[in-house]
Structure formats: C-alpha cells, structure tokens
PDB file of C-alpha atoms and ligand atoms in Angstrom:
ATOM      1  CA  UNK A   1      -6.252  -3.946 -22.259  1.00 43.00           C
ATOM      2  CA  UNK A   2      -7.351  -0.696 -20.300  1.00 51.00           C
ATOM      3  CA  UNK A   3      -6.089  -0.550 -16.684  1.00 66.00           C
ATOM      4  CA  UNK A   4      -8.478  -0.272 -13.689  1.00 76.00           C
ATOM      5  CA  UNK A   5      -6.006   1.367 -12.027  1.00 90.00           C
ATOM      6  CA  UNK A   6      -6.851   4.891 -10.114  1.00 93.00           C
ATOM      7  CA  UNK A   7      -6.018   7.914 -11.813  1.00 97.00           C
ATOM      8  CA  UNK A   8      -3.953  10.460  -9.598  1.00 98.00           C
ATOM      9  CA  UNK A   9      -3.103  14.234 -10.560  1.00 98.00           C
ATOM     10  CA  UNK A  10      -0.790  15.536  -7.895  1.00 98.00           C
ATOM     11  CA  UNK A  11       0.313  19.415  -8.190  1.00 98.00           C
ATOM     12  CA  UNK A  12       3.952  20.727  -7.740  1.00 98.00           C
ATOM     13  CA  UNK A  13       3.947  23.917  -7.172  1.00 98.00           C
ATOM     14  CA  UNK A  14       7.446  24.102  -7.011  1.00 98.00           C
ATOM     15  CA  UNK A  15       8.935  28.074  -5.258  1.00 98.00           C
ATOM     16  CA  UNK A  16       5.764  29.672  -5.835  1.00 98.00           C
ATOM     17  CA  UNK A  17       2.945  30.592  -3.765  1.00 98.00           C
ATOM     18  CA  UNK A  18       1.999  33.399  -1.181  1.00 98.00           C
ATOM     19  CA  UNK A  19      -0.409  33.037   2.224  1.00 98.00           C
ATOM     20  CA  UNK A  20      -2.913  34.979   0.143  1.00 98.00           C
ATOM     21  CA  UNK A  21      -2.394  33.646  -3.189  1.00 98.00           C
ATOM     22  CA  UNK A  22      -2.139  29.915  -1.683  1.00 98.00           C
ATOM     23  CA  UNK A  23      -5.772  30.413   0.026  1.00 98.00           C
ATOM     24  CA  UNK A  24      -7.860  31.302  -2.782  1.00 98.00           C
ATOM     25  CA  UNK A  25      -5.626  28.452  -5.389  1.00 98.00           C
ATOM     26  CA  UNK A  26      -5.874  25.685  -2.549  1.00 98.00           C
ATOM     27  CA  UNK A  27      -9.814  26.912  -1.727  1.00 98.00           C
ATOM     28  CA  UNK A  28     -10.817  26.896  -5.538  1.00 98.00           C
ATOM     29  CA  UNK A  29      -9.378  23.223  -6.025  1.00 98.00           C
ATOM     30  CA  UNK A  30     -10.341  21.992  -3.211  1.00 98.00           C
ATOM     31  CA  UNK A  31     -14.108  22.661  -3.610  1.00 97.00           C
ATOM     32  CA  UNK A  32     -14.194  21.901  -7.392  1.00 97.00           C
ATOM     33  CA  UNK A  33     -12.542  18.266  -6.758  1.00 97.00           C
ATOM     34  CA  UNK A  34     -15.394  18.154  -3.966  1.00 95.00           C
ATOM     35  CA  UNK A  35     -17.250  16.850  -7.813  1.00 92.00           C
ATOM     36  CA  UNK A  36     -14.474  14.434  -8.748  1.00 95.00           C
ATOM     37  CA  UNK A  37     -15.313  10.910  -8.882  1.00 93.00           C
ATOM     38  CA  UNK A  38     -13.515   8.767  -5.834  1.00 91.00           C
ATOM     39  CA  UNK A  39     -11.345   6.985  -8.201  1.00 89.00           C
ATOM     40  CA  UNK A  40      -9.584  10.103  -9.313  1.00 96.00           C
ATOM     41  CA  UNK A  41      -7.405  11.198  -6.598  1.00 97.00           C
ATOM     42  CA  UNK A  42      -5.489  14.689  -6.197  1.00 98.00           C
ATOM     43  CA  UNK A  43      -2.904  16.151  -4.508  1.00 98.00           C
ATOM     44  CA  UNK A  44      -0.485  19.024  -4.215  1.00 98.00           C
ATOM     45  CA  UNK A  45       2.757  19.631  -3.133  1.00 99.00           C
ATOM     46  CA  UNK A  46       3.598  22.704  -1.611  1.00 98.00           C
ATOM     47  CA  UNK A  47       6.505  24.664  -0.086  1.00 98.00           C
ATOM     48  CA  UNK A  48       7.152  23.622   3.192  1.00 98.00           C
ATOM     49  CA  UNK A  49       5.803  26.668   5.035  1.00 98.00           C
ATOM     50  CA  UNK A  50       2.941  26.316   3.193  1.00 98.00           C
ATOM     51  CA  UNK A  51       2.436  22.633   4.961  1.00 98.00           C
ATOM     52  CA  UNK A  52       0.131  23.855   7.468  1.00 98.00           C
ATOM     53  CA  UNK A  53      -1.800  26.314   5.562  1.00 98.00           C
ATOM     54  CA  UNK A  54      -2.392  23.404   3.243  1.00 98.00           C
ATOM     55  CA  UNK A  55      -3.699  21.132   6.379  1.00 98.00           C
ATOM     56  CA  UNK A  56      -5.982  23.867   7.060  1.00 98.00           C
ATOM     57  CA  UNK A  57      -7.248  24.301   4.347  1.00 98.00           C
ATOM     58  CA  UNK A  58      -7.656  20.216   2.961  1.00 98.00           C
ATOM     59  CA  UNK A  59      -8.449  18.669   5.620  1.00 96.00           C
ATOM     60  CA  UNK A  60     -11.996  19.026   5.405  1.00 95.00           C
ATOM     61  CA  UNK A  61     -11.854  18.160   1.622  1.00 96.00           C
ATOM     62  CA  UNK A  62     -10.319  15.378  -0.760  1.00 96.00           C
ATOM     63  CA  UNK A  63      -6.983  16.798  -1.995  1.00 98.00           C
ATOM     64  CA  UNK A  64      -4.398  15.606  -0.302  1.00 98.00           C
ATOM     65  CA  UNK A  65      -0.590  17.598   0.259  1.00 98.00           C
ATOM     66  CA  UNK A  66       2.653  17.151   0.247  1.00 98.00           C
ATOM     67  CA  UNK A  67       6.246  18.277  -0.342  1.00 98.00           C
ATOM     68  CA  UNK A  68       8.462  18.657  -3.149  1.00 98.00           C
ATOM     69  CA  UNK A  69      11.860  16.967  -1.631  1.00 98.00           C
ATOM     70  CA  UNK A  70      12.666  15.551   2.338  1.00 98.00           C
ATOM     71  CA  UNK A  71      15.983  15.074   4.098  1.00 98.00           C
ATOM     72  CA  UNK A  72      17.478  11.823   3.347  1.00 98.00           C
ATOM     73  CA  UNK A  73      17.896  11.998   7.585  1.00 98.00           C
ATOM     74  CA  UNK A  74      15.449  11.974  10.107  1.00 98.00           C
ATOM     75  CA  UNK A  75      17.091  14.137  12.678  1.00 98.00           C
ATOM     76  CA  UNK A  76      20.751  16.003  13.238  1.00 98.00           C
ATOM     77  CA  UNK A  77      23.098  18.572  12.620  1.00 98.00           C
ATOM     78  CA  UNK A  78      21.858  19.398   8.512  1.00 98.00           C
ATOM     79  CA  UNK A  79      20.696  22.825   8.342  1.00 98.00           C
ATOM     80  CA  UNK A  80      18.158  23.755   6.272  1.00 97.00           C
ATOM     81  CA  UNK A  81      16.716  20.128   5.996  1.00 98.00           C
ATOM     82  CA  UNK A  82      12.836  19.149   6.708  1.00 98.00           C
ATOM     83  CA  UNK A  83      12.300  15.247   7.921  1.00 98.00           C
ATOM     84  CA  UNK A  84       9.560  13.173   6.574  1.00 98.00           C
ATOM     85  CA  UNK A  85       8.354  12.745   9.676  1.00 98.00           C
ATOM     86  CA  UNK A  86       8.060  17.079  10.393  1.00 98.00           C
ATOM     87  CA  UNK A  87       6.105  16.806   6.768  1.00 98.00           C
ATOM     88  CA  UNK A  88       4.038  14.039   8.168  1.00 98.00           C
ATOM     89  CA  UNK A  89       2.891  16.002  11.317  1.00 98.00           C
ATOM     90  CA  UNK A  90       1.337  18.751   8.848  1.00 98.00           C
ATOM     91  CA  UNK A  91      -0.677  15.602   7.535  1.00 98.00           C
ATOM     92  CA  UNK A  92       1.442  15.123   4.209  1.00 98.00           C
ATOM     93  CA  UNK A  93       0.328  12.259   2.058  1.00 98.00           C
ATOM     94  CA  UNK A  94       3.132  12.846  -0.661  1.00 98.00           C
ATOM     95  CA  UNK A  95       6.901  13.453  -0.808  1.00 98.00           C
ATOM     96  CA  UNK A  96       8.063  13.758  -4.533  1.00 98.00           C
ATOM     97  CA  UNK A  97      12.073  12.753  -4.416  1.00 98.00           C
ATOM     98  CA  UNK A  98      14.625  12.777  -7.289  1.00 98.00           C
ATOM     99  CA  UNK A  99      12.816  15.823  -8.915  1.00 98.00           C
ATOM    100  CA  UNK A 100      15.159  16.194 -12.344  1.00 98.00           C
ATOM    101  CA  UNK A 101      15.307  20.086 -10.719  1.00 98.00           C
ATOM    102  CA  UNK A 102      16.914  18.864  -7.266  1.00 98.00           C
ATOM    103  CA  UNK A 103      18.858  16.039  -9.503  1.00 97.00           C
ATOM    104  CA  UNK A 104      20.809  19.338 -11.582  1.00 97.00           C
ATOM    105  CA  UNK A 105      20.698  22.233  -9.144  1.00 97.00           C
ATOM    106  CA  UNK A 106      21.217  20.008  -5.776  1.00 97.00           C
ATOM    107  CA  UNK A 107      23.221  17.231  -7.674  1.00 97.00           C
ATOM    108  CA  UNK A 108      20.850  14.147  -6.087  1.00 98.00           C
ATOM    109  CA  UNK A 109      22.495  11.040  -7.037  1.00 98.00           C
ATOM    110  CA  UNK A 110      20.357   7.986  -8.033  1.00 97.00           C
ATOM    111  CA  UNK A 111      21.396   6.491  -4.552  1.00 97.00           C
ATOM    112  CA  UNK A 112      20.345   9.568  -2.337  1.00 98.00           C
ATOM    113  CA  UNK A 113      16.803   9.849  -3.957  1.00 98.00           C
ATOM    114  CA  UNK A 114      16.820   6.214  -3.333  1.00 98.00           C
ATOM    115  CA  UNK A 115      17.353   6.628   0.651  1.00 98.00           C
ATOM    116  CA  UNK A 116      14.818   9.798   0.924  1.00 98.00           C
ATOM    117  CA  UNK A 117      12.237   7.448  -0.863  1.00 98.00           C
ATOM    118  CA  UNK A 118      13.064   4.763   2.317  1.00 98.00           C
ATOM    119  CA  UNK A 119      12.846   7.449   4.580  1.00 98.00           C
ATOM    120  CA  UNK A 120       8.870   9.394   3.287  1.00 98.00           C
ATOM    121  CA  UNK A 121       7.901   5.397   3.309  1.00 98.00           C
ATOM    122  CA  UNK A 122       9.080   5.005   6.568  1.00 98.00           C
ATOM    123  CA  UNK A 123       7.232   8.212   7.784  1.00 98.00           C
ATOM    124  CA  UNK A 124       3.898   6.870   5.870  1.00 98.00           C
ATOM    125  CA  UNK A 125       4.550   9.494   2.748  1.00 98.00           C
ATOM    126  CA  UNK A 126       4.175   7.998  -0.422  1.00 98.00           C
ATOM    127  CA  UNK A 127       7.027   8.791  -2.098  1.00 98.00           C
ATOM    128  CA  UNK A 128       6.852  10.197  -6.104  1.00 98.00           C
ATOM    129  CA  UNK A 129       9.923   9.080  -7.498  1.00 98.00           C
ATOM    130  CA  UNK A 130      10.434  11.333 -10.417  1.00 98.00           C
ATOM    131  CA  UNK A 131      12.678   9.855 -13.027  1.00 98.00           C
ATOM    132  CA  UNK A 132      13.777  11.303 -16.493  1.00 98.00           C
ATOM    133  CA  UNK A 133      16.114  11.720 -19.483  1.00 98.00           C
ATOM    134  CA  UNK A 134      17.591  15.250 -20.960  1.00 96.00           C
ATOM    135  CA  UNK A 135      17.264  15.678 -24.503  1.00 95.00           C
ATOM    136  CA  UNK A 136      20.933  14.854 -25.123  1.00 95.00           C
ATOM    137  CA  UNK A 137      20.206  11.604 -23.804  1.00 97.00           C
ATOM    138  CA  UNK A 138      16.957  11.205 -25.620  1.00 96.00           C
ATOM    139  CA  UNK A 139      19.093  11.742 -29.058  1.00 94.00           C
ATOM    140  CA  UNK A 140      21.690   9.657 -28.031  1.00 97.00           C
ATOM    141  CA  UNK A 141      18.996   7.205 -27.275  1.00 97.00           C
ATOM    142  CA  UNK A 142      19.681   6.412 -23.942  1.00 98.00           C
ATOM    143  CA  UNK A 143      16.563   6.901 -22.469  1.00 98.00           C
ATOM    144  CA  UNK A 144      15.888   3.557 -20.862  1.00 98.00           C
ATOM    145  CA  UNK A 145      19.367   3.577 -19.664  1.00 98.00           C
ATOM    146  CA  UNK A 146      18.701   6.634 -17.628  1.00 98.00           C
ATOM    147  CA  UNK A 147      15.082   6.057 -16.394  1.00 98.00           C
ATOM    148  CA  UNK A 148      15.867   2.387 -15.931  1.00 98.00           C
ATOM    149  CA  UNK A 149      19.051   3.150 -13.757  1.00 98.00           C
ATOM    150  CA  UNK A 150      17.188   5.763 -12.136  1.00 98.00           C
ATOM    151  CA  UNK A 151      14.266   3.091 -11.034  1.00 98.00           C
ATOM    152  CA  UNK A 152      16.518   0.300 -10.034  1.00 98.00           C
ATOM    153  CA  UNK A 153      18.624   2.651  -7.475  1.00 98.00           C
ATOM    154  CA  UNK A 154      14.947   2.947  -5.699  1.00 98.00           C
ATOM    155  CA  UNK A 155      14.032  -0.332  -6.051  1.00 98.00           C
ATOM    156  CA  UNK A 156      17.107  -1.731  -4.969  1.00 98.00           C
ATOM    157  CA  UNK A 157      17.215  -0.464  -1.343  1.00 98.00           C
ATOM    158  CA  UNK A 158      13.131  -1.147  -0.805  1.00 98.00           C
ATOM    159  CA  UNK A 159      11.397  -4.225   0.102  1.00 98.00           C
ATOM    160  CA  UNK A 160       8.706  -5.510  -2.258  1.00 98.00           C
ATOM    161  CA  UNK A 161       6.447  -4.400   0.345  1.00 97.00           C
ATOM    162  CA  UNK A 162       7.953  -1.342   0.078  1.00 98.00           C
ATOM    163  CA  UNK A 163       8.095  -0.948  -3.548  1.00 98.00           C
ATOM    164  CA  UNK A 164       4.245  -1.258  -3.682  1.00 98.00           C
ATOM    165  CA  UNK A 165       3.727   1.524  -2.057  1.00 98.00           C
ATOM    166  CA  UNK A 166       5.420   4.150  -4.570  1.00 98.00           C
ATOM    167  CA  UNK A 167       4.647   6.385  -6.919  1.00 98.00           C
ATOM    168  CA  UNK A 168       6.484   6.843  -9.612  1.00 98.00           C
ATOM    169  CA  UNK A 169       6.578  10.148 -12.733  1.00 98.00           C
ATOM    170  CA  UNK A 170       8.440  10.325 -16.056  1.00 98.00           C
ATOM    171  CA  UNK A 171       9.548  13.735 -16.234  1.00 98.00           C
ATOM    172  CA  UNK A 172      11.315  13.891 -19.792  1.00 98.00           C
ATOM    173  CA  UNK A 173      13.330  17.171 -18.713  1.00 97.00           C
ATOM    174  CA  UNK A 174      13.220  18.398 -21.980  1.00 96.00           C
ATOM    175  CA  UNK A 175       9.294  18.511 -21.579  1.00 95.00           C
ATOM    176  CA  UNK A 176       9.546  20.242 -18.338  1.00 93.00           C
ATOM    177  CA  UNK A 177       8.204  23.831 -18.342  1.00 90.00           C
ATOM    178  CA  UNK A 178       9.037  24.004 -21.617  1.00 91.00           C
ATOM    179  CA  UNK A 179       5.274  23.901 -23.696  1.00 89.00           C
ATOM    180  CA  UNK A 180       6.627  21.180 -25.632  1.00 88.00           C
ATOM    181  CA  UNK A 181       5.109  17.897 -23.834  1.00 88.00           C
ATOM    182  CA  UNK A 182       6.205  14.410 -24.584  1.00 91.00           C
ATOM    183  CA  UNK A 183       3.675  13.048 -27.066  1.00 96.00           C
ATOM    184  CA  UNK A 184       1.213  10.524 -25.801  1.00 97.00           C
ATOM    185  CA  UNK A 185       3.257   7.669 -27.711  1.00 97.00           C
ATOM    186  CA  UNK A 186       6.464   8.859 -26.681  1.00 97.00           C
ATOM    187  CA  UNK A 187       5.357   9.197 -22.947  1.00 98.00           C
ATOM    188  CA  UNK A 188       2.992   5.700 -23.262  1.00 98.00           C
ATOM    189  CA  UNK A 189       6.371   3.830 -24.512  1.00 98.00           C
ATOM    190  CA  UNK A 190       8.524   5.132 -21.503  1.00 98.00           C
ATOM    191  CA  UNK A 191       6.071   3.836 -19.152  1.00 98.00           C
ATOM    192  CA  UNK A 192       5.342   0.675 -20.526  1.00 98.00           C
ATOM    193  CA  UNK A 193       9.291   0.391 -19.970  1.00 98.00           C
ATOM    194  CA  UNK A 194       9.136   1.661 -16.787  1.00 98.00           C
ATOM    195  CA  UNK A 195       5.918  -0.661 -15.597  1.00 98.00           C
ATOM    196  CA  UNK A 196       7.922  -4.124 -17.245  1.00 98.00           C
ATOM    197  CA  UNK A 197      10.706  -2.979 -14.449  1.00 98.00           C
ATOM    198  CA  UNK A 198       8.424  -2.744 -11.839  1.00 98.00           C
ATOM    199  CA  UNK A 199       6.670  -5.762 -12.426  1.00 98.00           C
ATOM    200  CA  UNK A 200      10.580  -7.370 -12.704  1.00 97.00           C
ATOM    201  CA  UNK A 201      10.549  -6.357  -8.781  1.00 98.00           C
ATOM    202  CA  UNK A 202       7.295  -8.383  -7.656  1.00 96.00           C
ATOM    203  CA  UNK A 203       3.473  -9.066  -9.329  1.00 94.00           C
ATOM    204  CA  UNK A 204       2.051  -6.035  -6.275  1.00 93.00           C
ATOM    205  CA  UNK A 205       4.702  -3.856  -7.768  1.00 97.00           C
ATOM    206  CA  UNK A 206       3.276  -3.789 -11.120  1.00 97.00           C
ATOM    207  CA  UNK A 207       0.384  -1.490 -10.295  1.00 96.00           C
ATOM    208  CA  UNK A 208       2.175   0.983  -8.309  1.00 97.00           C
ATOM    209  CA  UNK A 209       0.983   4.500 -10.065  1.00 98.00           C
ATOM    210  CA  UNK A 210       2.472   5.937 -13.078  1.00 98.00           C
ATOM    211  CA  UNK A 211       2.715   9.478 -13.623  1.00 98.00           C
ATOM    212  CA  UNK A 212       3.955  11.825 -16.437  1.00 98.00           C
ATOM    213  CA  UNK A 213       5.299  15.335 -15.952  1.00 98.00           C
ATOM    214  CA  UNK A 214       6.188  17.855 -18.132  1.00 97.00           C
ATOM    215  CA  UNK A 215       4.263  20.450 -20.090  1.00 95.00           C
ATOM    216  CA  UNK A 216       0.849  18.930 -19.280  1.00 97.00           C
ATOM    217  CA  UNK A 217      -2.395  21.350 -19.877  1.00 97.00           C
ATOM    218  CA  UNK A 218      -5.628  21.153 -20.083  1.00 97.00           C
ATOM    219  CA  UNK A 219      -5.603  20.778 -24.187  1.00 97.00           C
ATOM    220  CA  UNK A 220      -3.158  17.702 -23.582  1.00 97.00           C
ATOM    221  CA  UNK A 221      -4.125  15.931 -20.524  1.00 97.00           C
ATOM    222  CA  UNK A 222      -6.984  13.101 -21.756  1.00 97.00           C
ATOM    223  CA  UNK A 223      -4.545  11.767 -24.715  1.00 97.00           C
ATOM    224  CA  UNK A 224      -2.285  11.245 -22.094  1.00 97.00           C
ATOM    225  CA  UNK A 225      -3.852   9.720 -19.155  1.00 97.00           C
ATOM    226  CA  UNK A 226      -6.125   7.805 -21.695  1.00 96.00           C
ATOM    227  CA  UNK A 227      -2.209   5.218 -22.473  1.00 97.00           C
ATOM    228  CA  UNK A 228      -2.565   1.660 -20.741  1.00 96.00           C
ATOM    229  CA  UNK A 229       0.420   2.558 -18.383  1.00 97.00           C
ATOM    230  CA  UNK A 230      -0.397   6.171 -17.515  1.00 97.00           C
ATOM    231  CA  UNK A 231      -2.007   6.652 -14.252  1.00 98.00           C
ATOM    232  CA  UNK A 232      -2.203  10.724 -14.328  1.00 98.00           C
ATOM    233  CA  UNK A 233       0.413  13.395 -14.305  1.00 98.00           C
ATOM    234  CA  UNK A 234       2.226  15.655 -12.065  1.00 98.00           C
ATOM    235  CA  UNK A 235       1.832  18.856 -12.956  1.00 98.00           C
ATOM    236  CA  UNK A 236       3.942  22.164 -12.398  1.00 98.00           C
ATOM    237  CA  UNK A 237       2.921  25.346 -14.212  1.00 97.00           C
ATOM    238  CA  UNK A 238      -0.775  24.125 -14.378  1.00 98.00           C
ATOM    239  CA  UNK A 239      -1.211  23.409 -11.175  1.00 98.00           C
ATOM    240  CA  UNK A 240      -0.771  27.448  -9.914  1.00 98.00           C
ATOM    241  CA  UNK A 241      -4.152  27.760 -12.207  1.00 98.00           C
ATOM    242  CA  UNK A 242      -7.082  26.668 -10.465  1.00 98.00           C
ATOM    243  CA  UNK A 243      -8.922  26.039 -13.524  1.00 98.00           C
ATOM    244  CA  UNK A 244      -6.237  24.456 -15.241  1.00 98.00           C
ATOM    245  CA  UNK A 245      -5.644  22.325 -12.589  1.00 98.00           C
ATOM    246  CA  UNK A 246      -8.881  21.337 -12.380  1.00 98.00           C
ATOM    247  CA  UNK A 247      -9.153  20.971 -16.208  1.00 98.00           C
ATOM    248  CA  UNK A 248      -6.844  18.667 -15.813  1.00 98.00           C
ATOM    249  CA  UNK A 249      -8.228  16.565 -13.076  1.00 98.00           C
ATOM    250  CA  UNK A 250     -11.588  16.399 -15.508  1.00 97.00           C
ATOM    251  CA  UNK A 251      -9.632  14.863 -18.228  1.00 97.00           C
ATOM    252  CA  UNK A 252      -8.404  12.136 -15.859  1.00 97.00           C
ATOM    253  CA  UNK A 253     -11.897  11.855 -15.260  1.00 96.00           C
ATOM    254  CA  UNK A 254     -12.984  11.717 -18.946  1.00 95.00           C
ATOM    255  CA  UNK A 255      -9.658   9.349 -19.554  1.00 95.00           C
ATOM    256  CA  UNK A 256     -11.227   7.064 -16.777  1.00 92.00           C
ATOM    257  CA  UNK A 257     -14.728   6.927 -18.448  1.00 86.00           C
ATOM    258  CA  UNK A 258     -13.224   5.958 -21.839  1.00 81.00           C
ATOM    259  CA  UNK A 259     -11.728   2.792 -20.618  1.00 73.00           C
TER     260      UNK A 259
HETATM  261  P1  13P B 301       5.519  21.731 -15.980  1.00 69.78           P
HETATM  262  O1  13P B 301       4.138  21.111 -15.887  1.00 69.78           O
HETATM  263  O2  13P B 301       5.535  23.177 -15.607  1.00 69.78           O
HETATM  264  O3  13P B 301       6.180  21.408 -17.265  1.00 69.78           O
HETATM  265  O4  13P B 301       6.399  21.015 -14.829  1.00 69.78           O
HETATM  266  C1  13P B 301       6.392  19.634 -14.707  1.00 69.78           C
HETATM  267  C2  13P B 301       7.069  19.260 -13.459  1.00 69.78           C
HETATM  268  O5  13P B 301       8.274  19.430 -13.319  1.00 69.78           O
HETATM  269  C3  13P B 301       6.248  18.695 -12.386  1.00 69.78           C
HETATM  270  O6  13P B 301       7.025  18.154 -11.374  1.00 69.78           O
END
C-alpha cells in the first residue's frame, strides 16, 4: 500500500557555491517552491559560510537549510570544527552526517556519525543519516551488511524518541555523481530493508523519512519517489540547477498525486 508519508527533497550542494551565484540559485528555488504543495517539503544544505546568506534569503519562504557535516563536539580545542548548535543559530533545520564523501576522505566511522547524529538532535537539527554500499560491496553482495551496520551504529546510541526524529538517505556510492542512478527496484529494495530496521527500533520509528541519493535528475526523479518506502531524494549535482532542482521537487509532487 502507498505511504502517506511527506515527501522531502533536500539539496547538498556539497564545496560549491559563490555569494553571487548562491543568491540568484537560493532566490530562484525559493520562489518556485513558493507553488509546492505543503506536503512536499525542501531543503538545502549549504557550506557553512553560506549559513547566513541562506537565513537571509529563506526565511521569508518554505525551503529550509542546513549543513553538510557538524562536529561530533559541542565546544573545545578542534580547529576547524562547526557545532550544531553555531549551525542552529543561522536557523538550520538539517545536518546530513555520515556522508559516504566524509566516510572515505575524513574516514567517519559508523560510531562517530552515530555521535554527530546525537549531537544535530540535541541542537534541534534533524539529522540525514546518509548510509551506503560501494560497488565492490554491491558485487560481493553485501549490501545489507553495510547499510544495516551503518543504521544500527545510529540507532544504537539514540532513544526511540530520538530515532523518530531522523532522516535517513541511501546513497549507493557507486550512484553518486556518477549519471548512473540506482534503478527504482534496486533503490525501492534497499529501503524496504532499511524501513524493516527501523521499524525493529520502535512502531514511531517506522515512518522516519527515507531518502535516496545518487545520480537523481529530473528524467529519473517520479519512478523513484513514486516506491512505497521512498520519501524523496537528496540531491547533489541537481540541486546547483535551479530548474533541475525544482524539476525535481515537481516530480515528488507528481509521485505524491499518484498514490
Ligand atoms: P549526485 O546527485 O550528484 O549524484 O550526488 C548525490 C549526493 O551525494 C547527495 O548527497
């Protein structure tokens, strides 16, 4: 049966984005999701020095911002970290954690993504737990080994409370910038996984909102978001593209209707 569940499409712009650039991208979205039905929500994530450009520019509207990664501390000696709590004065809804990017380049282990999602919860973020398997593990068919373990490190430090307030995205890495998206089956299958763990952790953690990520467009999005377990996507490249973006947020729309 078709989920009532909200849709959400949540941006990641990941290290891109100028003052001028940012003004006319955030400007254009924000006005065309002034149309969007309220139970399609959207968000982006920004750089942090784009946090307050992003307030100033939302505020008025119905996107919502965030970042792309927080400290797993709240204060101290840790150059070069941002708190939750700094993010949360700039009015940030989202923090994504455990991006697969921060997992290879930063080497984030399962248990530090698992204390900065305690840490944007305890600020009020919402955090957006990205989880997801390389294509070696794919072929070695691992992949609910590594989602699965990648879940249950978040799960296990929160409350159910807690838990019910996530957001969570399957990010095949393989699919990420790459063109070549997870098909809707492949992604659907992942998530139904992913929602049978959740609902393992308590009946109001069922619901909490399931994203995919990687290689969604425009051409792509409504096959997706239309899957019983897929709540919307989080999108990188398409999300610098005001009209993709948008696109995008339409077919969660359209996926909504057809349900
Ligand atoms: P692309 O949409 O560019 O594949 O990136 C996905 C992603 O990593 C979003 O967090």
């Amino acid at each position: 049966m078709a989920n009532q569940r909200a849709k959400l499409v949540v941006g990641n712009w990941k290290l891109h984005g100028r003052l001028a650039d940012n003004r006319v991208l955030l400007q254009a979205v924000s006005s065309g999701a002034d149309d969007l039905p309220d139970d399609v929500r959207v968000g982006v994530c920004v750089p942090c020095p784009y946090l307050a450009q992003a307030q100033t520019l939302l505020e008025s509207g119905r996107v919502a911002w965030g970042v792309q990664d927080i400290s797993a501390y709240t204060h101290g000696a840790y150059t070069g970290e941002v708190a939750a709590e700094m993010a949360a004065e700039f009015g940030a809804s989202f923090a994504i954690v455990g991006h697969s990017e921060r997992r290879a380049y930063h080497c984030e282990s399962a248990d530090l993504v698992a204390i900065k999602a305690e840490r944007a919860l305890e600020a009020g973020l919402t955090p957006i737990v990205c989880v997801g398997e390389t294509l070696e593990e794919r072929e070695a068919g691992k992949t609910e080994q590594i989602v699965g373990g990648q879940l249950d490190a978040v799960l296990a430090r929160l409350s159910v409370e807690s838990a019910a307030r996530i957001v969570v995205a399957y990010e095949p890495v393989w699919a990420i910038g790459t063109g070549k998206s997870a098909t809707a089956q492949q992604a659907q299958d992942v998530h139904a996984f992913l929602r049978a763990r959740l609902a393992a952790k308590g009946d109001d953690v069922a619901d909490v909102s399931l994203l995919y990520g990687g290689s969604v467009k425009p051409e792509n999005a409504e096959e997706l978001f239309s899957q019983p377990d897929i709540d919307g996507g989080l999108i990188g490249g398409a999300s610098l593209k005001d009209k993709d973006f948008l696109a995008i947020c339409g077919a969660a729309v359209a996926a909504t209707a057809a349900r």
